PDB file of N, CA and C in Angstrom:
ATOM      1  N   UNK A   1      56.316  91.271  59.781  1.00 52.00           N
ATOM      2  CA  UNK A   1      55.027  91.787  59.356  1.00 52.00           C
ATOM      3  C   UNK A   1      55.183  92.443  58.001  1.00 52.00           C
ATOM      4  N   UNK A   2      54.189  92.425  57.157  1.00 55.00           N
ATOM      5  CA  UNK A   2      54.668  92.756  55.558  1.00 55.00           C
ATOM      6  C   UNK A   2      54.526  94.002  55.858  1.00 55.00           C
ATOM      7  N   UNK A   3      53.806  94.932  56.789  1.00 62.00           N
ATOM      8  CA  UNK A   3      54.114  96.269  56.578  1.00 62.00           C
ATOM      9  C   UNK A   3      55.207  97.127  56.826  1.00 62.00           C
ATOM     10  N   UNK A   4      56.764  96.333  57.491  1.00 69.00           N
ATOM     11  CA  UNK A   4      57.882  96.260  57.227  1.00 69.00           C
ATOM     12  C   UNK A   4      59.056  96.151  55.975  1.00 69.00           C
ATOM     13  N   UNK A   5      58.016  95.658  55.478  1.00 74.00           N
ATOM     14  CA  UNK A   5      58.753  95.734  53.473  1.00 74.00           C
ATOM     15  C   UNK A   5      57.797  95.606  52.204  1.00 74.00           C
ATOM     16  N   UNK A   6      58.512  96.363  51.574  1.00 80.00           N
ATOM     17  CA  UNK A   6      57.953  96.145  49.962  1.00 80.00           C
ATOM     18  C   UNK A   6      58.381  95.103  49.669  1.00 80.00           C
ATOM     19  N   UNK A   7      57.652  94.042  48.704  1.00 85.00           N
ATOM     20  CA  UNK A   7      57.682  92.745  48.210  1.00 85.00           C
ATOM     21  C   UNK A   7      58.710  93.214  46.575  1.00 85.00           C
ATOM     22  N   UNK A   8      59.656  93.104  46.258  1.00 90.00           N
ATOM     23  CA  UNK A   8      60.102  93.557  44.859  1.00 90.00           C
ATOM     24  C   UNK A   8      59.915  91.868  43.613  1.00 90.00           C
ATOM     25  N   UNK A   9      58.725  91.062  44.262  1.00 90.00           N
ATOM     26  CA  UNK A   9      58.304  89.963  42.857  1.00 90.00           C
ATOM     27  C   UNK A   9      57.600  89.164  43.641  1.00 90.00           C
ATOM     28  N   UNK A  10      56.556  88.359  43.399  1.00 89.00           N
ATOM     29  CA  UNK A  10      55.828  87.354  43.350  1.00 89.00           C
ATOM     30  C   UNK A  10      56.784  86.148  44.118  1.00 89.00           C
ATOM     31  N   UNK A  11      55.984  85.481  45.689  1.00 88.00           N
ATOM     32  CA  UNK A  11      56.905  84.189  45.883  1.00 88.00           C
ATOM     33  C   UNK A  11      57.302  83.445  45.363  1.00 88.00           C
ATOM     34  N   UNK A  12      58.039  82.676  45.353  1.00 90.00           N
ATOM     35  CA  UNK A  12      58.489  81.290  44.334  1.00 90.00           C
ATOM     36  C   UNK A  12      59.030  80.411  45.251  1.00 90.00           C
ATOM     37  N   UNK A  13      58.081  79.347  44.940  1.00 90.00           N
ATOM     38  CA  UNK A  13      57.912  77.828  45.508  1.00 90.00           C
ATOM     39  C   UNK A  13      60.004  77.646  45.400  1.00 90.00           C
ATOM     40  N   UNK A  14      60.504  77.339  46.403  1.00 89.00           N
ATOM     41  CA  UNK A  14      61.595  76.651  46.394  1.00 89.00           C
ATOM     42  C   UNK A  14      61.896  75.229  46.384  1.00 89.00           C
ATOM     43  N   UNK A  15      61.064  74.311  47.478  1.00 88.00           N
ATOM     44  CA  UNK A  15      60.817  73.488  46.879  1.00 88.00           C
ATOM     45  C   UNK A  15      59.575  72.811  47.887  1.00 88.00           C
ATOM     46  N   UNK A  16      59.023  71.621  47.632  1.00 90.00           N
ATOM     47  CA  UNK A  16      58.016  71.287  48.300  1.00 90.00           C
ATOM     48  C   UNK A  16      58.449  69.480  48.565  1.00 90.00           C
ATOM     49  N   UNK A  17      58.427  69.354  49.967  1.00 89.00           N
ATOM     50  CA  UNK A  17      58.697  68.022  50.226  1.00 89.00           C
ATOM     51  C   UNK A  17      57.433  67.360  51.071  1.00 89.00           C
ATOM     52  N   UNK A  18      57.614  65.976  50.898  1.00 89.00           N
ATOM     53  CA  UNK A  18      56.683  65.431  51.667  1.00 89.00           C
ATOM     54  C   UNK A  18      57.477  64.340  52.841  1.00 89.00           C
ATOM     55  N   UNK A  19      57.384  64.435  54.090  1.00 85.00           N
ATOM     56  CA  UNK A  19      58.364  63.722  54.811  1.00 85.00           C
ATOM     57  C   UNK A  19      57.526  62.568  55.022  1.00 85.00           C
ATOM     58  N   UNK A  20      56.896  62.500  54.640  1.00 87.00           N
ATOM     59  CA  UNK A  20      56.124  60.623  54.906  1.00 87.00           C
ATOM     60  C   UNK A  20      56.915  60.119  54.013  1.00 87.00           C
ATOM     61  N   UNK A  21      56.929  60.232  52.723  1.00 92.00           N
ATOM     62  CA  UNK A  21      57.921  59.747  51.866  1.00 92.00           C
ATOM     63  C   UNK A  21      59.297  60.090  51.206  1.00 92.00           C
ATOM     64  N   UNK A  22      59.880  61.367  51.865  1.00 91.00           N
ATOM     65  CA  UNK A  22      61.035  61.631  51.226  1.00 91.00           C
ATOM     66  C   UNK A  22      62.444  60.454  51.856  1.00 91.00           C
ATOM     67  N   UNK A  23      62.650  60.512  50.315  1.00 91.00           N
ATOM     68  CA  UNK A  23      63.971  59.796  50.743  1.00 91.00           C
ATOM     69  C   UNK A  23      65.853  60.347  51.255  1.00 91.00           C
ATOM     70  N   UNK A  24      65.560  61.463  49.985  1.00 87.00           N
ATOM     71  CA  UNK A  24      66.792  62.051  49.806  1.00 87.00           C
ATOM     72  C   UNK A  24      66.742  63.486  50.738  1.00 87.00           C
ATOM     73  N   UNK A  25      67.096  63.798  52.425  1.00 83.00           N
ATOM     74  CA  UNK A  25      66.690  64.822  53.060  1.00 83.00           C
ATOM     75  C   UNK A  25      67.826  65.913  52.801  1.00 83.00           C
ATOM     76  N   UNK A  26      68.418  66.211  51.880  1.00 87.00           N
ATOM     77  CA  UNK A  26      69.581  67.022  50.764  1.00 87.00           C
ATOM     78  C   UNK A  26      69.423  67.445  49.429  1.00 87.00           C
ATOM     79  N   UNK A  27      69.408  68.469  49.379  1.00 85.00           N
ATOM     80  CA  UNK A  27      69.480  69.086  47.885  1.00 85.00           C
ATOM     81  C   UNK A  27      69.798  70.669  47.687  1.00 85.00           C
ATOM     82  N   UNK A  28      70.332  70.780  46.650  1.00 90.00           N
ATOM     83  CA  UNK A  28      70.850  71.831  46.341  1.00 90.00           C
ATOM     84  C   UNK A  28      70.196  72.252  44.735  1.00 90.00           C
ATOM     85  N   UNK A  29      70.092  73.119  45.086  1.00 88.00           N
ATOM     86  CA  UNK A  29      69.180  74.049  43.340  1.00 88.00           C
ATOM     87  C   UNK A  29      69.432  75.453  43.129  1.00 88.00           C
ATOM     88  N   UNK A  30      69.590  75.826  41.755  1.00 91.00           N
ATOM     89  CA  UNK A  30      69.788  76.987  41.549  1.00 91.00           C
ATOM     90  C   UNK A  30      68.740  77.704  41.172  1.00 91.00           C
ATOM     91  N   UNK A  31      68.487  78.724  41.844  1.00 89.00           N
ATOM     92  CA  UNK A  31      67.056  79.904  41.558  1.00 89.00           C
ATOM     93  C   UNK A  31      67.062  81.027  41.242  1.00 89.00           C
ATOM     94  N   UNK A  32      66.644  81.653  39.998  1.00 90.00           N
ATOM     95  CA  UNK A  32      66.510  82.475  39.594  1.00 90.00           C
ATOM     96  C   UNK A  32      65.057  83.305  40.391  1.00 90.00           C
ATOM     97  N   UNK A  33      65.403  84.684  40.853  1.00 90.00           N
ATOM     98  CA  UNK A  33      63.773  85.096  41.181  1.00 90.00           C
ATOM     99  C   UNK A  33      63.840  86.556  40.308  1.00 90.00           C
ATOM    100  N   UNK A  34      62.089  86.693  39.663  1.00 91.00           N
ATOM    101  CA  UNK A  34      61.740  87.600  39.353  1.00 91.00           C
ATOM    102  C   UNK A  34      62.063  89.213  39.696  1.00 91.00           C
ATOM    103  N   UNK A  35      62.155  89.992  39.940  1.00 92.00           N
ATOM    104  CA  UNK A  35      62.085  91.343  39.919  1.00 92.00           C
ATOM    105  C   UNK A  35      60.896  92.303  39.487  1.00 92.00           C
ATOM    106  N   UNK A  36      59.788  92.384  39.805  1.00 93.00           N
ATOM    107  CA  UNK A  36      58.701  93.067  39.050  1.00 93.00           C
ATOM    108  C   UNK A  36      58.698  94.445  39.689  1.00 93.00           C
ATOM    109  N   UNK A  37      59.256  95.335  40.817  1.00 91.00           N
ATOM    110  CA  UNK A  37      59.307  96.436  41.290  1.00 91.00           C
ATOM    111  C   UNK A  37      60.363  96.778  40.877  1.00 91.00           C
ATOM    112  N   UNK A  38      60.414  98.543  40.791  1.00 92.00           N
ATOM    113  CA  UNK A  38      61.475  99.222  40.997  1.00 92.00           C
ATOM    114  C   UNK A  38      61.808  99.124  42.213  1.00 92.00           C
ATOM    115  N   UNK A  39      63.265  99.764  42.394  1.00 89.00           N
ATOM    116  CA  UNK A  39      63.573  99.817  44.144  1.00 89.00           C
ATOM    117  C   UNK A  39      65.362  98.741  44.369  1.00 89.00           C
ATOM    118  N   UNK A  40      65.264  99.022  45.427  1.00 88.00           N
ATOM    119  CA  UNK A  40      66.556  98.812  45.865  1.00 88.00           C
ATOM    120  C   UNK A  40      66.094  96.567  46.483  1.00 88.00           C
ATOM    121  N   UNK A  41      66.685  95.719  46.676  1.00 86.00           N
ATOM    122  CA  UNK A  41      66.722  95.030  47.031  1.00 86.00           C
ATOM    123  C   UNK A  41      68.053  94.733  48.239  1.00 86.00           C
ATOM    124  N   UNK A  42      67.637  94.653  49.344  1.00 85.00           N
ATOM    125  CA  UNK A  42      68.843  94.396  50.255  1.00 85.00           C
ATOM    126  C   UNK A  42      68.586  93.203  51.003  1.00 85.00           C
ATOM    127  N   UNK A  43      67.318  92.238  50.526  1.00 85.00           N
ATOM    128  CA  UNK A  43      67.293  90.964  51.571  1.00 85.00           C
ATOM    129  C   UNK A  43      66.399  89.986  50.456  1.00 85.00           C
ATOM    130  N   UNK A  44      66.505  88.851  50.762  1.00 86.00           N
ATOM    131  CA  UNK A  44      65.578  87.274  50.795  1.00 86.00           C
ATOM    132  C   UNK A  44      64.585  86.887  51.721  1.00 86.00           C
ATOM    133  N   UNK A  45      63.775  87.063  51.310  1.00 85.00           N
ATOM    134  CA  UNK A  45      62.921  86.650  52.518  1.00 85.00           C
ATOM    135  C   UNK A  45      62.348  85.352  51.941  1.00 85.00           C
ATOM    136  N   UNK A  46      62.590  84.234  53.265  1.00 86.00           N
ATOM    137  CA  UNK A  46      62.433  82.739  52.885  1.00 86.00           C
ATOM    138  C   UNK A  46      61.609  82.598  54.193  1.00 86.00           C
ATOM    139  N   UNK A  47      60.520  81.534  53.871  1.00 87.00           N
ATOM    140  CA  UNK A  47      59.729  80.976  55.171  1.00 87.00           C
ATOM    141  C   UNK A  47      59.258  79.502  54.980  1.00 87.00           C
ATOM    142  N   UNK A  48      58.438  79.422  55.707  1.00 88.00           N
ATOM    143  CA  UNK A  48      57.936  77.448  55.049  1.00 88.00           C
ATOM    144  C   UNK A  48      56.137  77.680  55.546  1.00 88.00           C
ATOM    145  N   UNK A  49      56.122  76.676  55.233  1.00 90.00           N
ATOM    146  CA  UNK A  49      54.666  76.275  55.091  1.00 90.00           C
ATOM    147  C   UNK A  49      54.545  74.881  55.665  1.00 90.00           C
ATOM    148  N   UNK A  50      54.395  74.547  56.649  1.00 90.00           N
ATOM    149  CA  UNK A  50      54.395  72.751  56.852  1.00 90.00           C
ATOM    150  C   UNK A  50      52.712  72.022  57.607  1.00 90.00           C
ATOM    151  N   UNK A  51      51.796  71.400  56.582  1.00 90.00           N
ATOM    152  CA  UNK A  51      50.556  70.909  56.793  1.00 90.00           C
ATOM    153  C   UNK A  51      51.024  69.641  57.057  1.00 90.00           C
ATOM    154  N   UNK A  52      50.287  69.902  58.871  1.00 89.00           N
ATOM    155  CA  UNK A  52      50.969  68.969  59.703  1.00 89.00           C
ATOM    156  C   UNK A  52      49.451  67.859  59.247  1.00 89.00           C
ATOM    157  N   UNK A  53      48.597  67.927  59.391  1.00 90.00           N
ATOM    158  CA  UNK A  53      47.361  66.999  59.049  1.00 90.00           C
ATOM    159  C   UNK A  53      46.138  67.792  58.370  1.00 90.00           C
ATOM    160  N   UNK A  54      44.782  67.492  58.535  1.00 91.00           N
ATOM    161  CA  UNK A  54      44.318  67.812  57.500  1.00 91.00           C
ATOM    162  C   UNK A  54      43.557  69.339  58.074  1.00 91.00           C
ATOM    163  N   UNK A  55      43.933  69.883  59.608  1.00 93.00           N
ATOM    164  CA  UNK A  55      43.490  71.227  59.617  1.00 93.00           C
ATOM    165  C   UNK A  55      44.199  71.918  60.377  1.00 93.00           C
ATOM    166  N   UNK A  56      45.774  71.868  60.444  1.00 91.00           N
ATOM    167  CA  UNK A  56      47.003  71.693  61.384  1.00 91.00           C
ATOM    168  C   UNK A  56      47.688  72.669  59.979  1.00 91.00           C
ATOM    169  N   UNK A  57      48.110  73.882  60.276  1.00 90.00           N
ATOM    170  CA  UNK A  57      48.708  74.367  58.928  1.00 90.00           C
ATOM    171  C   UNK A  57      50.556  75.227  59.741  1.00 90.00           C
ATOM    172  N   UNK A  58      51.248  75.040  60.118  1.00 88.00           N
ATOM    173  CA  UNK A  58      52.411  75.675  60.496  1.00 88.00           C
ATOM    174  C   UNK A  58      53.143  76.304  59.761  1.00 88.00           C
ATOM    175  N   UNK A  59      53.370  77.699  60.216  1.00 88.00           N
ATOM    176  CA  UNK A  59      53.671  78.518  59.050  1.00 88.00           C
ATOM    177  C   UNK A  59      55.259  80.143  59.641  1.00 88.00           C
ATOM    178  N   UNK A  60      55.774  80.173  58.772  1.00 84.00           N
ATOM    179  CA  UNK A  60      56.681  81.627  59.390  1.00 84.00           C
ATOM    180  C   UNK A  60      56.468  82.645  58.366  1.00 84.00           C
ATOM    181  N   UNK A  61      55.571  82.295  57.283  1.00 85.00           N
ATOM    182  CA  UNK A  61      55.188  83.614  56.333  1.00 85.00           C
ATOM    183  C   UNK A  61      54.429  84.866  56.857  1.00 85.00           C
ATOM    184  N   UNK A  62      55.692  85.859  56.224  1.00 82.00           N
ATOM    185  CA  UNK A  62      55.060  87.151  56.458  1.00 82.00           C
ATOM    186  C   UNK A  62      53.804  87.672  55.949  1.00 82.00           C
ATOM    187  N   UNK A  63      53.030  86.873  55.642  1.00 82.00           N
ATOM    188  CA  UNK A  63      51.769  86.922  55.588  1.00 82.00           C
ATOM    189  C   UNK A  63      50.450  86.465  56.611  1.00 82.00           C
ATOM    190  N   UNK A  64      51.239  85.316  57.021  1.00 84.00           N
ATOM    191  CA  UNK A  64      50.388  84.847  57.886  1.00 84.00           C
ATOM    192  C   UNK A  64      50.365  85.741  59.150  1.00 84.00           C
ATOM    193  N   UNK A  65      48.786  85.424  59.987  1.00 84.00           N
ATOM    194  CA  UNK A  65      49.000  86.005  61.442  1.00 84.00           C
ATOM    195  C   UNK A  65      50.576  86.072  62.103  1.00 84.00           C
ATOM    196  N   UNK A  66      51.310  86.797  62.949  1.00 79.00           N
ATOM    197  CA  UNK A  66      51.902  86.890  63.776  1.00 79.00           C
ATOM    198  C   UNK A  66      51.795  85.515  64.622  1.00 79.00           C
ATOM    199  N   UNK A  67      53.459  85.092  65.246  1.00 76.00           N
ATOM    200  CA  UNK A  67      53.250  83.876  66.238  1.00 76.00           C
ATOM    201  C   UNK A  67      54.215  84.211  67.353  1.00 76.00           C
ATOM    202  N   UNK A  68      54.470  83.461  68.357  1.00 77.00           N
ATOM    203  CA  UNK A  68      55.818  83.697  69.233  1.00 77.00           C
ATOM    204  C   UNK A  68      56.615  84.072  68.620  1.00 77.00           C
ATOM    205  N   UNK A  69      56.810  83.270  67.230  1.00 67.00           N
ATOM    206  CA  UNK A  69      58.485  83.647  67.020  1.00 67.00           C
ATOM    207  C   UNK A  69      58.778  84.687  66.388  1.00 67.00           C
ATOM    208  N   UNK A  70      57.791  85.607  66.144  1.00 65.00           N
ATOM    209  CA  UNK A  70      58.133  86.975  65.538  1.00 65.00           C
ATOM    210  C   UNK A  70      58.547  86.793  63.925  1.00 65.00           C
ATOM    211  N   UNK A  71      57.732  86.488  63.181  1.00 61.00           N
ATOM    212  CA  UNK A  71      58.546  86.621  61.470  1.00 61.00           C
ATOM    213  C   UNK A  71      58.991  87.844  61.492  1.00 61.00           C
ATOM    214  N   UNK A  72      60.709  88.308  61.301  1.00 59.00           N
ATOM    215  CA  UNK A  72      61.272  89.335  60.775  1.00 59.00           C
ATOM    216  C   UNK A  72      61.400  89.052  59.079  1.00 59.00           C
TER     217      UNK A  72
END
C-alpha cells in the first residue's frame, strides 16, 4: 500500500512486451532511475501491468486497489 512508503522519483517503464508477438522471452538492460526526493533509499519497488483483453487489466502496483496477494 503506498501509504507504507515515500516514492523517492517518478516510475520508469522497464520494459513493455507484447506476448502475442514476442519472440525473444530474455533480456537484459541497464537502468538508470531518477532521484527527485531527499531521503534515504533502502528498496526497488518493481510491479507489472498485464492487459489481458480489452477490459481485463492485471496488476501488482502499489497503486492499484489491494488484491490476495498483498503488494508489499
Amino acid at each position: 500500500h503506498t501509504a507504507l512508503f515515500k516514492p523517492m522519483g517518478e516510475p520508469t517503464l522497464l520494459r513493455s512486451l507484447d506476448f502475442m508477438t514476442l519472440k525473444e522471452p530474455h533480456f537484459t538492460q541497464r537502468v538508470e532511475l531518477a532521484i527527485t526526493q531527499d531521503g534515504p533509499v533502502s528498496s526497488v519497488c518493481c510491479y507489472f501491468k498485464a492487459w489481458l483483453d480489452e477490459e481485463t487489466t492485471l496488476t501488482n502496483s502499489p497503486w492499484a486497489p489491494q488484491t490476495h496477494w498483498t503488494q508489499l
